[in-house]
Coordinates of C-alpha atoms and ligand atoms in Angstrom, one line a residue:
M1 CA 80.6 -95.4 -2.9
T2 CA 77.7 -97.2 -4.7
V3 CA 75.1 -95.1 -6.2
T4 CA 71.7 -96.7 -5.7
E5 CA 68.8 -96.0 -8.0
P6 CA 65.9 -94.3 -6.1
T7 CA 63.1 -96.8 -5.4
A8 CA 60.3 -96.5 -7.9
S9 CA 57.0 -95.4 -6.4
P10 CA 54.6 -98.2 -5.6
V11 CA 52.3 -96.9 -8.3
E12 CA 54.9 -97.9 -10.9
S13 CA 54.7 -101.6 -9.7
I14 CA 50.9 -101.5 -9.8
K15 CA 50.9 -100.2 -13.4
A16 CA 53.6 -102.8 -14.4
A17 CA 51.7 -105.7 -12.9
S18 CA 48.3 -104.6 -14.2
D19 CA 48.2 -106.4 -17.5
L20 CA 47.7 -103.1 -19.3
L21 CA 45.3 -101.4 -16.8
R22 CA 43.2 -104.5 -15.9
G23 CA 44.6 -105.6 -12.5
P24 CA 41.9 -106.8 -10.2
L25 CA 39.3 -104.3 -11.6
A26 CA 36.8 -106.7 -13.1
A27 CA 36.6 -108.9 -10.0
E28 CA 36.5 -105.9 -7.6
L29 CA 33.7 -104.1 -9.6
A30 CA 31.7 -107.3 -9.4
A31 CA 32.2 -107.7 -5.6
P32 CA 29.4 -106.6 -3.2
E33 CA 31.6 -104.1 -1.2
P34 CA 30.9 -100.5 -1.9
N35 CA 34.6 -99.6 -2.3
V36 CA 37.7 -101.1 -3.9
T37 CA 41.3 -101.8 -2.7
H38 CA 44.1 -99.3 -2.8
D39 CA 45.7 -101.0 -5.9
A40 CA 42.4 -100.9 -7.8
E41 CA 41.9 -97.2 -6.9
Q42 CA 45.2 -96.4 -8.7
L43 CA 44.2 -98.3 -11.8
L44 CA 40.6 -97.0 -11.8
K45 CA 42.1 -93.5 -12.4
F46 CA 43.2 -94.5 -15.9
H47 CA 39.6 -95.4 -16.6
G48 CA 38.5 -91.9 -15.5
V49 CA 37.2 -93.0 -12.1
Y50 CA 38.2 -91.7 -8.6
A51 CA 37.3 -93.5 -5.4
Q52 CA 35.9 -91.0 -2.9
D53 CA 33.9 -90.8 0.3
D54 CA 31.6 -88.1 1.6
R55 CA 34.0 -86.1 3.8
D56 CA 31.1 -84.4 5.6
Q57 CA 30.2 -87.8 7.0
R58 CA 33.7 -89.1 7.5
R59 CA 34.3 -88.1 11.2
A60 CA 30.9 -89.2 12.5
R61 CA 31.1 -92.5 10.7
S62 CA 34.6 -93.2 11.9
L63 CA 33.6 -92.4 15.5
A64 CA 30.6 -94.6 15.2
G65 CA 32.8 -97.4 13.9
E66 CA 30.9 -97.4 10.6
S67 CA 32.3 -97.7 7.1
L68 CA 32.8 -94.5 5.2
A69 CA 30.2 -93.2 2.8
Y70 CA 32.0 -94.4 -0.3
S71 CA 31.1 -93.3 -3.8
F72 CA 33.0 -92.6 -7.1
M73 CA 33.7 -89.6 -9.3
I74 CA 33.7 -90.2 -13.1
R75 CA 35.4 -87.7 -15.4
V76 CA 34.4 -87.7 -19.0
A77 CA 37.2 -86.6 -21.5
I78 CA 35.7 -84.2 -24.1
P79 CA 38.4 -83.1 -26.6
G80 CA 38.1 -79.3 -27.0
G81 CA 34.9 -79.5 -24.8
R82 CA 32.7 -79.9 -27.8
L83 CA 29.4 -81.9 -27.5
T84 CA 26.4 -82.6 -29.6
P85 CA 22.9 -82.2 -28.1
A86 CA 22.5 -86.0 -28.0
Q87 CA 25.7 -86.3 -26.0
W88 CA 24.6 -83.5 -23.6
L89 CA 21.2 -85.2 -23.0
A90 CA 23.0 -88.5 -22.3
L91 CA 25.2 -86.7 -19.7
D92 CA 22.0 -85.1 -18.3
A93 CA 20.4 -88.5 -17.9
I94 CA 23.4 -89.9 -16.1
A95 CA 23.4 -86.9 -13.7
D96 CA 19.7 -87.5 -13.0
E97 CA 19.5 -91.2 -12.8
I98 CA 22.9 -92.3 -11.4
A99 CA 25.0 -89.4 -10.1
D100 CA 24.2 -86.6 -7.6
G101 CA 21.9 -84.6 -9.9
S102 CA 24.6 -82.4 -11.2
I103 CA 26.9 -82.2 -14.2
R104 CA 30.2 -80.6 -13.1
L105 CA 32.0 -78.7 -15.9
T106 CA 35.7 -78.7 -15.3
T107 CA 38.5 -76.2 -15.8
R108 CA 39.8 -78.5 -18.6
Q109 CA 36.5 -78.6 -20.6
A110 CA 35.6 -82.1 -19.3
V111 CA 32.6 -83.2 -17.3
Q112 CA 32.6 -84.9 -13.9
F113 CA 29.9 -86.9 -12.1
H114 CA 30.0 -87.2 -8.3
G115 CA 28.3 -89.6 -6.0
V116 CA 28.2 -92.6 -8.3
A117 CA 27.8 -96.0 -6.6
K118 CA 30.3 -98.8 -7.6
H119 CA 27.7 -101.0 -9.1
D120 CA 26.6 -98.1 -11.5
L121 CA 30.1 -97.5 -12.9
R122 CA 29.6 -99.9 -15.8
T123 CA 26.2 -98.4 -16.7
V124 CA 27.8 -95.0 -16.9
A125 CA 30.7 -96.2 -19.1
S126 CA 28.2 -98.0 -21.4
S127 CA 26.0 -95.0 -21.8
L128 CA 29.1 -92.8 -22.6
H129 CA 30.3 -95.4 -25.1
A130 CA 26.9 -95.5 -26.8
H131 CA 27.1 -91.7 -27.3
L132 CA 30.7 -91.8 -28.6
M133 CA 32.2 -90.5 -25.3
T134 CA 34.5 -92.1 -22.8
S135 CA 36.0 -91.6 -19.4
F136 CA 39.0 -93.7 -20.4
G137 CA 42.2 -91.7 -20.2
A138 CA 40.5 -88.7 -18.6
C139 CA 42.7 -89.3 -15.5
G140 CA 45.8 -91.4 -14.8
D141 CA 49.4 -91.2 -16.0
V142 CA 48.6 -90.5 -19.7
V143 CA 48.0 -87.6 -22.0
R144 CA 44.8 -86.0 -20.6
N145 CA 41.9 -84.2 -22.2
T146 CA 43.2 -81.5 -24.6
V147 CA 41.8 -78.1 -23.9
T148 CA 41.0 -75.8 -26.9
C149 CA 39.8 -72.2 -27.1
P150 CA 36.1 -72.3 -27.9
D151 CA 36.6 -70.0 -30.8
L152 CA 38.9 -72.5 -32.5
A153 CA 36.5 -75.4 -31.6
L154 CA 33.6 -73.5 -33.3
D155 CA 35.4 -72.0 -36.3
G156 CA 34.9 -73.1 -39.9
A157 CA 35.3 -76.8 -40.7
D158 CA 38.1 -75.9 -43.1
D159 CA 40.4 -74.7 -40.3
P160 CA 43.3 -77.1 -40.0
R161 CA 43.6 -76.2 -36.3
L162 CA 40.1 -77.4 -35.5
D163 CA 40.7 -81.1 -35.3
V164 CA 44.0 -81.0 -33.4
A165 CA 42.4 -81.9 -30.0
T166 CA 40.7 -84.9 -31.6
R167 CA 43.9 -85.9 -33.4
I168 CA 45.8 -85.7 -30.1
A169 CA 43.0 -87.8 -28.4
R170 CA 43.3 -90.5 -31.1
A171 CA 47.1 -90.5 -31.1
F172 CA 47.7 -90.7 -27.3
K173 CA 44.7 -92.6 -25.9
P174 CA 46.1 -95.9 -24.4
A175 CA 45.8 -98.7 -26.9
T176 CA 44.8 -101.4 -24.4
S177 CA 41.3 -102.7 -24.7
A178 CA 41.0 -103.1 -20.9
H179 CA 38.4 -100.4 -20.6
W180 CA 36.0 -101.8 -23.1
E181 CA 36.4 -105.3 -21.7
I182 CA 35.9 -104.3 -18.1
F183 CA 33.5 -101.4 -18.2
V184 CA 31.6 -101.7 -21.5
E185 CA 31.3 -105.3 -22.5
G186 CA 31.5 -106.5 -19.0
A187 CA 33.6 -109.5 -20.1
L188 CA 36.5 -110.6 -17.9
A189 CA 39.9 -109.8 -19.3
A190 CA 41.1 -112.3 -21.9
S191 CA 44.3 -110.6 -22.8
G192 CA 47.7 -111.9 -23.5
G193 CA 50.2 -110.6 -26.0
E194 CA 48.4 -107.3 -26.4
L195 CA 50.7 -104.3 -26.9
E196 CA 50.5 -100.8 -25.6
H197 CA 51.8 -97.8 -27.6
D198 CA 55.6 -97.5 -27.9
F199 CA 55.5 -94.3 -26.0
Y200 CA 53.5 -95.7 -23.1
G201 CA 54.8 -99.2 -22.6
E202 CA 53.6 -101.1 -19.5
T203 CA 54.2 -98.3 -17.0
Y204 CA 52.7 -95.4 -19.0
L205 CA 54.0 -91.9 -18.0
P206 CA 55.5 -90.9 -14.7
R207 CA 52.4 -88.7 -14.1
K208 CA 49.6 -86.9 -16.0
F209 CA 50.5 -84.9 -19.1
K210 CA 48.3 -81.9 -20.1
I211 CA 48.0 -80.1 -23.4
A212 CA 46.0 -76.9 -24.4
I213 CA 45.6 -75.1 -27.7
A214 CA 45.2 -71.4 -27.3
H215 CA 43.6 -68.9 -29.7
P216 CA 46.3 -67.1 -31.6
G217 CA 45.3 -63.8 -29.9
E218 CA 44.1 -64.6 -26.4
N219 CA 44.7 -66.9 -23.5
C220 CA 41.4 -68.3 -22.2
V221 CA 42.9 -71.8 -21.9
D222 CA 45.8 -70.7 -19.6
V223 CA 48.3 -72.1 -22.1
Y224 CA 51.3 -71.3 -19.9
A225 CA 50.0 -73.6 -17.2
Q226 CA 50.2 -76.7 -19.4
D227 CA 52.8 -79.5 -19.7
L228 CA 52.6 -78.6 -23.4
G229 CA 50.9 -75.6 -24.9
L230 CA 50.1 -74.9 -28.6
V231 CA 49.7 -71.4 -29.8
P232 CA 48.7 -71.0 -33.5
A233 CA 51.2 -68.9 -35.3
T234 CA 52.6 -68.2 -38.8
H235 CA 56.2 -68.9 -39.7
P236 CA 57.7 -66.5 -42.3
G237 CA 58.9 -69.4 -44.5
L238 CA 56.5 -72.3 -43.6
G239 CA 53.1 -70.7 -43.1
G240 CA 50.6 -71.8 -40.5
G241 CA 51.4 -74.0 -37.5
F242 CA 52.0 -73.8 -33.8
V243 CA 54.5 -72.4 -31.3
V244 CA 55.0 -75.2 -28.8
L245 CA 55.4 -74.3 -25.2
V246 CA 56.7 -76.8 -22.6
G247 CA 57.1 -77.2 -18.9
G248 CA 54.1 -75.5 -17.3
G249 CA 52.2 -76.7 -14.2
L250 CA 50.6 -75.2 -11.2
G251 CA 50.5 -77.8 -8.4
R252 CA 52.7 -77.7 -5.4
S253 CA 52.8 -79.4 -2.0
Y254 CA 53.2 -77.7 1.4
A255 CA 55.0 -80.7 2.6
Q256 CA 57.6 -80.7 -0.1
E257 CA 59.5 -77.5 -0.5
D258 CA 61.1 -78.4 -3.9
T259 CA 57.7 -78.4 -5.6
F260 CA 56.5 -75.2 -7.3
A261 CA 54.2 -73.7 -9.9
R262 CA 55.9 -72.9 -13.2
L263 CA 55.0 -71.3 -16.5
A264 CA 55.6 -73.1 -19.8
E265 CA 58.3 -71.6 -22.2
P266 CA 58.5 -71.6 -26.0
L267 CA 60.4 -74.7 -27.3
T268 CA 59.9 -74.6 -31.1
F269 CA 57.6 -74.0 -34.1
V270 CA 55.9 -76.9 -35.9
T271 CA 53.6 -77.0 -38.9
H272 CA 50.1 -78.5 -38.6
D273 CA 51.5 -81.7 -40.2
E274 CA 54.3 -82.0 -37.8
V275 CA 52.5 -81.3 -34.5
I276 CA 51.5 -84.8 -33.5
E277 CA 55.0 -86.2 -34.1
L278 CA 56.6 -83.4 -32.1
I279 CA 54.1 -84.0 -29.2
G280 CA 55.1 -87.7 -29.3
A281 CA 58.8 -86.8 -29.0
V282 CA 58.1 -84.5 -26.0
V283 CA 55.9 -87.2 -24.3
A284 CA 58.6 -89.8 -25.0
T285 CA 61.2 -87.5 -23.4
Y286 CA 59.0 -87.1 -20.4
R287 CA 58.4 -90.9 -20.2
D288 CA 62.1 -91.5 -20.2
L289 CA 63.3 -88.7 -17.9
G290 CA 60.4 -88.0 -15.6
D291 CA 60.8 -88.9 -11.9
R292 CA 59.3 -92.3 -11.2
A293 CA 60.3 -92.4 -7.6
N294 CA 58.6 -89.3 -6.2
R295 CA 55.1 -88.7 -7.6
R296 CA 55.0 -85.2 -6.0
R297 CA 57.9 -84.2 -8.2
A298 CA 57.1 -86.2 -11.3
R299 CA 55.6 -83.7 -13.7
L300 CA 57.3 -82.6 -16.9
K301 CA 57.9 -79.1 -15.4
Y302 CA 60.5 -80.5 -13.1
V303 CA 62.3 -82.2 -16.0
V304 CA 62.4 -78.9 -17.9
A305 CA 63.4 -76.9 -14.7
D306 CA 66.2 -79.4 -13.8
L307 CA 67.7 -79.7 -17.3
G308 CA 67.1 -76.1 -18.4
L309 CA 65.1 -75.4 -21.5
A310 CA 68.2 -75.9 -23.8
G311 CA 69.0 -79.2 -22.1
F312 CA 65.4 -80.3 -22.5
A313 CA 65.3 -79.2 -26.1
A314 CA 68.4 -81.3 -26.8
Q315 CA 66.6 -84.4 -25.4
V316 CA 63.6 -83.7 -27.5
A317 CA 65.8 -83.2 -30.6
R318 CA 67.4 -86.6 -30.0
R319 CA 64.0 -88.2 -30.4
Y320 CA 62.5 -85.9 -33.1
G321 CA 65.3 -84.3 -35.1
P322 CA 66.5 -80.7 -35.2
L323 CA 64.1 -78.1 -33.6
R324 CA 63.3 -74.8 -35.2
A325 CA 63.4 -71.6 -33.2
P326 CA 59.9 -70.5 -32.1
V327 CA 58.3 -67.4 -33.7
E328 CA 57.0 -64.5 -31.5
I329 CA 53.6 -64.9 -29.9
A330 CA 51.6 -62.2 -28.1
L331 CA 48.5 -63.3 -26.2
S332 CA 46.1 -60.8 -24.7
A333 CA 43.8 -61.2 -21.7
A334 CA 41.4 -64.1 -21.8
D335 CA 38.1 -63.7 -23.5
D336 CA 35.4 -65.2 -21.2
H337 CA 33.2 -66.1 -24.2
L338 CA 30.1 -65.1 -22.2
G339 CA 27.0 -63.5 -23.6
W340 CA 25.8 -63.4 -27.2
H341 CA 28.3 -63.3 -30.1
E342 CA 27.7 -63.6 -33.8
D343 CA 29.2 -66.7 -35.4
R344 CA 30.0 -67.4 -39.0
G345 CA 27.1 -67.7 -41.5
G346 CA 24.7 -65.4 -39.5
R347 CA 24.4 -67.8 -36.6
W348 CA 24.8 -66.8 -33.0
R349 CA 26.4 -68.3 -29.9
L350 CA 25.5 -67.7 -26.2
G351 CA 28.1 -68.1 -23.4
I352 CA 26.2 -69.0 -20.2
R353 CA 27.9 -68.5 -16.8
V354 CA 27.9 -71.7 -14.7
G355 CA 29.0 -70.9 -11.1
A356 CA 31.9 -73.2 -10.3
G357 CA 30.9 -75.3 -13.3
R358 CA 28.0 -77.0 -11.4
V359 CA 25.1 -77.5 -13.8
R360 CA 22.1 -78.4 -11.6
D361 CA 18.5 -77.4 -10.9
A362 CA 17.6 -75.2 -7.9
S363 CA 14.4 -77.2 -7.5
P364 CA 12.9 -80.2 -9.4
G365 CA 12.4 -79.1 -13.1
L366 CA 13.6 -75.5 -12.4
G367 CA 17.1 -74.3 -13.0
L368 CA 20.1 -74.4 -15.3
R369 CA 20.0 -78.2 -16.0
S370 CA 16.3 -78.1 -17.0
A371 CA 16.9 -74.8 -19.0
I372 CA 19.6 -76.4 -21.1
R373 CA 17.4 -79.4 -21.9
E374 CA 14.6 -77.1 -23.0
V375 CA 17.0 -75.0 -25.1
L376 CA 18.1 -78.1 -26.9
E377 CA 14.6 -79.3 -27.7
G378 CA 14.0 -79.2 -31.5
R379 CA 17.1 -77.1 -32.1
D380 CA 20.2 -78.2 -34.0
L381 CA 22.9 -76.7 -31.8
T382 CA 26.5 -77.4 -30.7
L383 CA 27.6 -77.1 -27.0
V384 CA 31.1 -76.2 -25.9
I385 CA 32.5 -76.2 -22.4
S386 CA 35.0 -73.4 -21.7
A387 CA 38.1 -73.6 -19.6
Q388 CA 36.3 -71.2 -17.3
Q389 CA 33.8 -73.9 -16.4
D390 CA 31.1 -72.2 -18.5
L391 CA 28.8 -73.5 -21.2
I392 CA 28.5 -72.1 -24.8
V393 CA 25.5 -72.9 -26.9
A394 CA 26.4 -72.3 -30.6
G395 CA 24.6 -72.4 -33.9
V396 CA 21.6 -70.4 -32.8
A397 CA 19.4 -68.8 -35.6
A398 CA 19.2 -65.0 -35.1
G399 CA 15.4 -65.2 -34.8
D400 CA 15.7 -67.7 -32.0
R401 CA 17.8 -65.6 -29.6
D402 CA 14.8 -64.1 -27.7
A403 CA 13.2 -67.5 -27.2
I404 CA 16.4 -68.8 -25.7
D405 CA 16.8 -65.8 -23.4
Q406 CA 13.2 -66.3 -22.2
I407 CA 13.8 -70.0 -21.4
L408 CA 16.9 -69.2 -19.4
A409 CA 15.1 -66.3 -17.6
R410 CA 12.1 -68.5 -16.8
H411 CA 14.6 -70.9 -15.1
G412 CA 16.2 -68.2 -13.1
V413 CA 19.5 -68.3 -15.1
R414 CA 21.0 -64.8 -15.1
G415 CA 22.4 -63.2 -18.2
V416 CA 26.0 -61.8 -18.1
E417 CA 24.7 -58.3 -17.8
Q418 CA 23.1 -59.2 -14.5
L419 CA 26.4 -60.7 -13.0
G420 CA 28.8 -58.9 -10.8
R421 CA 32.2 -58.4 -12.3
V422 CA 34.0 -60.6 -9.8
E423 CA 31.3 -63.3 -10.1
R424 CA 31.6 -63.3 -13.9
S425 CA 35.1 -64.7 -13.9
A426 CA 35.5 -66.4 -10.5
L427 CA 36.5 -70.1 -10.4
A428 CA 36.6 -72.7 -7.7
C429 CA 37.5 -76.3 -7.5
P430 CA 35.1 -79.0 -6.1
A431 CA 37.1 -79.4 -2.8
L432 CA 34.9 -80.6 0.1
P433 CA 33.0 -82.9 0.5
T434 CA 34.2 -85.0 -2.5
C435 CA 37.9 -84.3 -3.0
G436 CA 40.1 -86.5 -1.0
Q437 CA 43.0 -84.0 -1.2
A438 CA 41.0 -80.9 0.0
L439 CA 42.4 -79.1 3.1
A440 CA 39.6 -76.5 3.1
E441 CA 36.3 -75.5 1.4
A442 CA 36.2 -73.9 -2.1
E443 CA 33.2 -74.4 -4.4
R444 CA 30.7 -74.4 -1.5
V445 CA 32.0 -71.1 -0.1
L446 CA 32.7 -69.4 -3.4
P447 CA 29.5 -67.3 -3.4
S448 CA 30.3 -65.8 -0.1
V449 CA 33.9 -65.1 -1.0
V450 CA 32.8 -63.5 -4.3
A451 CA 30.4 -61.3 -2.3
T452 CA 33.2 -60.2 0.0
V453 CA 35.6 -59.4 -2.8
Q454 CA 32.9 -57.7 -4.9
G455 CA 32.1 -55.6 -1.8
E456 CA 35.8 -54.5 -1.5
V457 CA 35.9 -53.7 -5.2
D458 CA 32.7 -51.7 -5.1
R459 CA 34.1 -49.5 -2.3
L460 CA 36.7 -48.3 -4.8
G461 CA 34.1 -47.0 -7.2
G462 CA 34.0 -47.4 -10.9
A463 CA 33.3 -50.6 -12.9
R464 CA 36.4 -52.5 -12.1
K465 CA 37.1 -56.1 -13.0
L466 CA 38.9 -58.5 -10.7
Q467 CA 39.8 -62.1 -11.4
L468 CA 39.3 -64.4 -8.3
R469 CA 40.2 -68.1 -8.2
M470 CA 39.8 -70.3 -5.2
T471 CA 41.0 -73.9 -4.3
G472 CA 40.8 -76.1 -1.3
C473 CA 44.5 -77.0 -1.5
P474 CA 47.7 -76.0 -3.3
N475 CA 47.3 -78.5 -6.2
G476 CA 45.8 -75.6 -8.0
C477 CA 42.9 -77.1 -9.9
A478 CA 41.1 -73.8 -10.5
R479 CA 44.5 -72.3 -11.5
P480 CA 44.8 -69.7 -8.7
A481 CA 48.6 -69.5 -9.2
V482 CA 48.1 -67.3 -12.3
A483 CA 45.1 -65.3 -11.0
E484 CA 44.9 -61.7 -10.0
V485 CA 43.6 -62.9 -6.6
G486 CA 44.2 -66.5 -5.6
V487 CA 42.7 -67.9 -2.4
V488 CA 44.3 -71.3 -1.6
G489 CA 43.3 -73.7 1.2
R490 CA 46.0 -74.1 3.8
T491 CA 44.3 -75.7 6.8
K492 CA 40.7 -76.6 7.5
S493 CA 39.8 -73.0 8.3
T494 CA 42.6 -70.9 6.8
Y495 CA 43.8 -69.9 3.3
D496 CA 46.9 -68.3 1.7
V497 CA 46.2 -65.3 -0.4
Y498 CA 48.1 -64.8 -3.7
L499 CA 48.1 -61.6 -5.8
G500 CA 49.6 -60.4 -9.0
G501 CA 48.7 -62.9 -11.8
G502 CA 46.2 -61.9 -14.4
P503 CA 43.9 -62.8 -17.3
R504 CA 46.8 -63.0 -19.8
G505 CA 48.0 -66.0 -17.7
D506 CA 51.6 -65.2 -18.3
R507 CA 52.7 -64.4 -14.8
L508 CA 52.7 -66.3 -11.5
A509 CA 51.0 -64.7 -8.5
R510 CA 52.9 -64.2 -5.2
V511 CA 51.7 -65.1 -1.7
V512 CA 50.9 -61.9 0.3
A513 CA 49.3 -63.4 3.4
E514 CA 49.3 -66.9 4.9
K515 CA 46.9 -68.8 7.1
V516 CA 44.1 -66.2 6.7
K517 CA 40.6 -66.9 8.0
L518 CA 38.0 -66.7 5.2
D519 CA 36.2 -63.7 6.9
A520 CA 39.6 -61.8 6.9
V521 CA 40.2 -62.1 3.1
G522 CA 38.5 -58.7 2.5
E523 CA 40.8 -57.0 5.0
V524 CA 43.8 -58.6 3.4
L525 CA 42.8 -57.3 0.0
R526 CA 41.7 -53.8 1.1
P527 CA 45.0 -52.0 1.3
H528 CA 46.2 -53.4 -2.0
L529 CA 42.9 -52.4 -3.7
E530 CA 43.0 -48.9 -2.3
R531 CA 46.6 -48.5 -3.5
W532 CA 45.5 -49.6 -6.9
R533 CA 42.7 -47.0 -6.9
D534 CA 45.1 -44.3 -5.8
E535 CA 48.3 -45.1 -7.7
G536 CA 47.1 -47.3 -10.6
R537 CA 47.7 -46.1 -14.1
E538 CA 44.8 -45.4 -16.5
G539 CA 43.4 -48.8 -17.5
E540 CA 45.9 -50.8 -15.4
T541 CA 44.5 -54.1 -14.1
F542 CA 44.9 -55.1 -10.5
G543 CA 47.3 -57.9 -11.4
D544 CA 49.5 -55.7 -13.5
F545 CA 49.5 -53.0 -10.8
V546 CA 50.5 -55.5 -8.0
D547 CA 53.2 -56.8 -10.3
R548 CA 54.6 -53.3 -11.1
V549 CA 54.6 -51.9 -7.5
G550 CA 55.2 -55.1 -5.7
A551 CA 53.2 -56.2 -2.6
P552 CA 54.3 -54.9 0.8
Ligands
LIG1 FE1 42.9 -81.2 -10.5 C1 43.8 -83.8 -8.4 C2 39.7 -81.7 -9.7 C3 42.1 -79.3 -13.1 C4 46.1 -80.0 -10.5 N1 42.0 -82.6 -9.3 C5 42.6 -83.6 -8.6 C6 41.5 -84.5 -8.0 C7 41.3 -85.7 -8.9 C8 41.7 -85.0 -6.6 C9 42.4 -86.3 -6.3 O1 43.5 -86.5 -6.9 O2 41.9 -87.1 -5.5 C10 40.3 -83.5 -8.0 C11 38.9 -84.2 -8.1 C12 38.0 -83.5 -7.0 C13 36.6 -83.8 -7.1 O3 36.0 -84.2 -6.1 O4 36.0 -83.7 -8.2 C14 40.7 -82.6 -9.1 N2 41.3 -80.7 -11.3 C15 40.0 -81.0 -10.8 C16 39.0 -80.2 -11.6 C17 37.6 -80.9 -11.7 C18 38.8 -78.8 -11.0 C19 37.7 -78.0 -11.5 O5 37.2 -77.2 -10.7 O6 37.3 -78.1 -12.6 C20 39.7 -80.1 -12.9 C21 39.5 -81.3 -13.8 C22 40.3 -81.1 -15.1 C23 40.0 -82.2 -16.1 O7 38.9 -82.1 -16.7 O8 40.8 -83.0 -16.4 C24 41.1 -80.0 -12.4 N3 44.0 -79.9 -11.6 C25 43.4 -79.1 -12.6 C26 44.3 -78.1 -13.0 C27 44.0 -77.0 -14.0 C28 44.4 -77.4 -15.4 O9 44.8 -78.5 -15.6 O10 44.2 -76.5 -16.2 C29 45.5 -78.3 -12.2 C30 46.7 -77.4 -12.2 C31 47.6 -77.6 -13.4 C32 48.6 -78.7 -13.2 O11 48.2 -79.8 -13.5 O12 49.7 -78.4 -12.7 C33 45.3 -79.5 -11.4 N4 44.7 -81.8 -9.6 C34 45.9 -81.1 -9.8 C35 46.9 -81.8 -8.9 C36 48.4 -81.4 -8.8 C37 49.2 -82.1 -9.7 C38 50.7 -81.9 -9.4 O13 51.4 -81.4 -10.3 O14 51.2 -82.2 -8.3 C39 46.2 -82.9 -8.3 C40 46.9 -83.9 -7.3 C41 47.3 -85.1 -8.0 O15 47.3 -85.3 -9.2 O16 47.7 -86.0 -7.2 C42 44.9 -82.9 -8.8
LIG2 FE1 40.9 -81.1 -4.6 FE2 43.0 -79.5 -4.2 FE3 42.1 -79.9 -6.7 FE4 40.6 -78.5 -5.1 S1 42.7 -77.9 -5.8 S2 39.9 -80.2 -6.4 S3 41.0 -79.4 -3.1 S4 43.0 -81.4 -5.3

């Protein structure tokens, strides 16, 4: 019997033939049509750009025989989510002048713009470039934006953990100059003989590769959900460094049963000096062994699951050298970084809740976007986006706190003490109308789902917290698979309900009800919540309770 190699997915050929991510992009961006071809769409992702259409208009336009309402989403990679005021103001101007008026903070500390016309893509890229930002490598089959706990991103400049996200961005950004030629300088590709990194080659990685750096004590970045997670730790003989976790990921596909969510496991301990080389070896292992035939099963987690952790470690060791045993780590529940906190040197930081990450005004000149602009006026501050889609304003003088509170209040931005407990931590992905993969609503219906769930929690009495995360499909962009309550789009009008994860992010939730209408989510939760009230231990969280007693 002859064993035939599985056929590589068509995206592999598009990458290989692209002349290091150029393909037809320059010509297609210059063409008058509002959209691009399928091949160009695949390559655009590496440049941080997604082709979309307004799904609210899709049916009517199709029935009328009209072309779809095409536009583009641009994702800006922001290592560790840290921005200067000038960078924020540049993003604000793009939202205002080119995109749909909103800055969308993502669950990976990046920024997205929706509703950008094709002929404006270069203007956006040039503005980002002028402010030392880029969308290049924010999407595509490469190492993505590295997420970092805001406490690490804002700690003292002497902390060796501080610059790891930036070092990762420098080491793993594709080397091709295609982005700058096509999007920034506007020149047609004049390449030839240009080389890509050894670990990327001409076909890059089988799929995306995600890294997060946790705080040593708490897990606000969902470090177990990453392809590779770093947890700061101290080795008894070597001092400071990181425990490296591998093989996490949350997406799955209803159509493909051998896809699943998986938590990352500890692989090894590395010092600060060794970390980039070790990541390089893990990325190279993934490049060589990841599935290039089936993109639905191409993430690192499947390589680790199929080989087993020991088998995977042996492959990494072949490329890196002997691996040390990891040291113990213990992460507590995620800090949401909201409200006022004292920083070093007598300065303060304020974590502002941003519902579903959408920074926009309620009416012209009034709302969160305008408020942030006003807060930044004449103040030397630092901004950090959190992995909970929120915004932290840091470096505030103690005497300036009241003035900032007043600006926010004047714009109708509520402080954390005014938020309901479910609302305070709820996440939702963009879903409809922009996301091409959405099966159901998420961001747009989040307020009503929060109200329903808060109502159920209030019935129990007491000031109870509950973590709710919602997505429009099982890809899991708001990480519902590790939440206490996950509401995941199944069909246009139904959702699957997951229970039993929790804010430590170290446990997968289990499905307790399938194909539930949105207005029935409260009824599904009620018996579980009542049982928690009646049988829960002192201080036991809902997720821990469901995990202990099991769901009926
Ligand atoms: Fe995601 C695809 C939005 C974090 C798993 N994600 C998408 C796309 C690009 C849809 C598409 O492929 O056409 C969504 C854009 C919709 C839109 O209109 O904006 C999208 N993902 C998001 C964001 C904006 C959600 C948010 O509410 O903030 C997050 C952007 C992150 C960033 O800045 O880079 C986002 N996506 C995540 C996460 C959470 C995380 O990484 O911590 C996950 C689960 C973790 C993981 O990767 O396993 C996630 N997104 C996916 C998947 C499933 C991948 C898989 O393993 O199969 C897809 C589908 C795909 O890649 O084909 C996807
Ligand atoms: Fe789109 Fe699904 Fe991600 Fe939501 S979870 S943004 S619907 S891909």
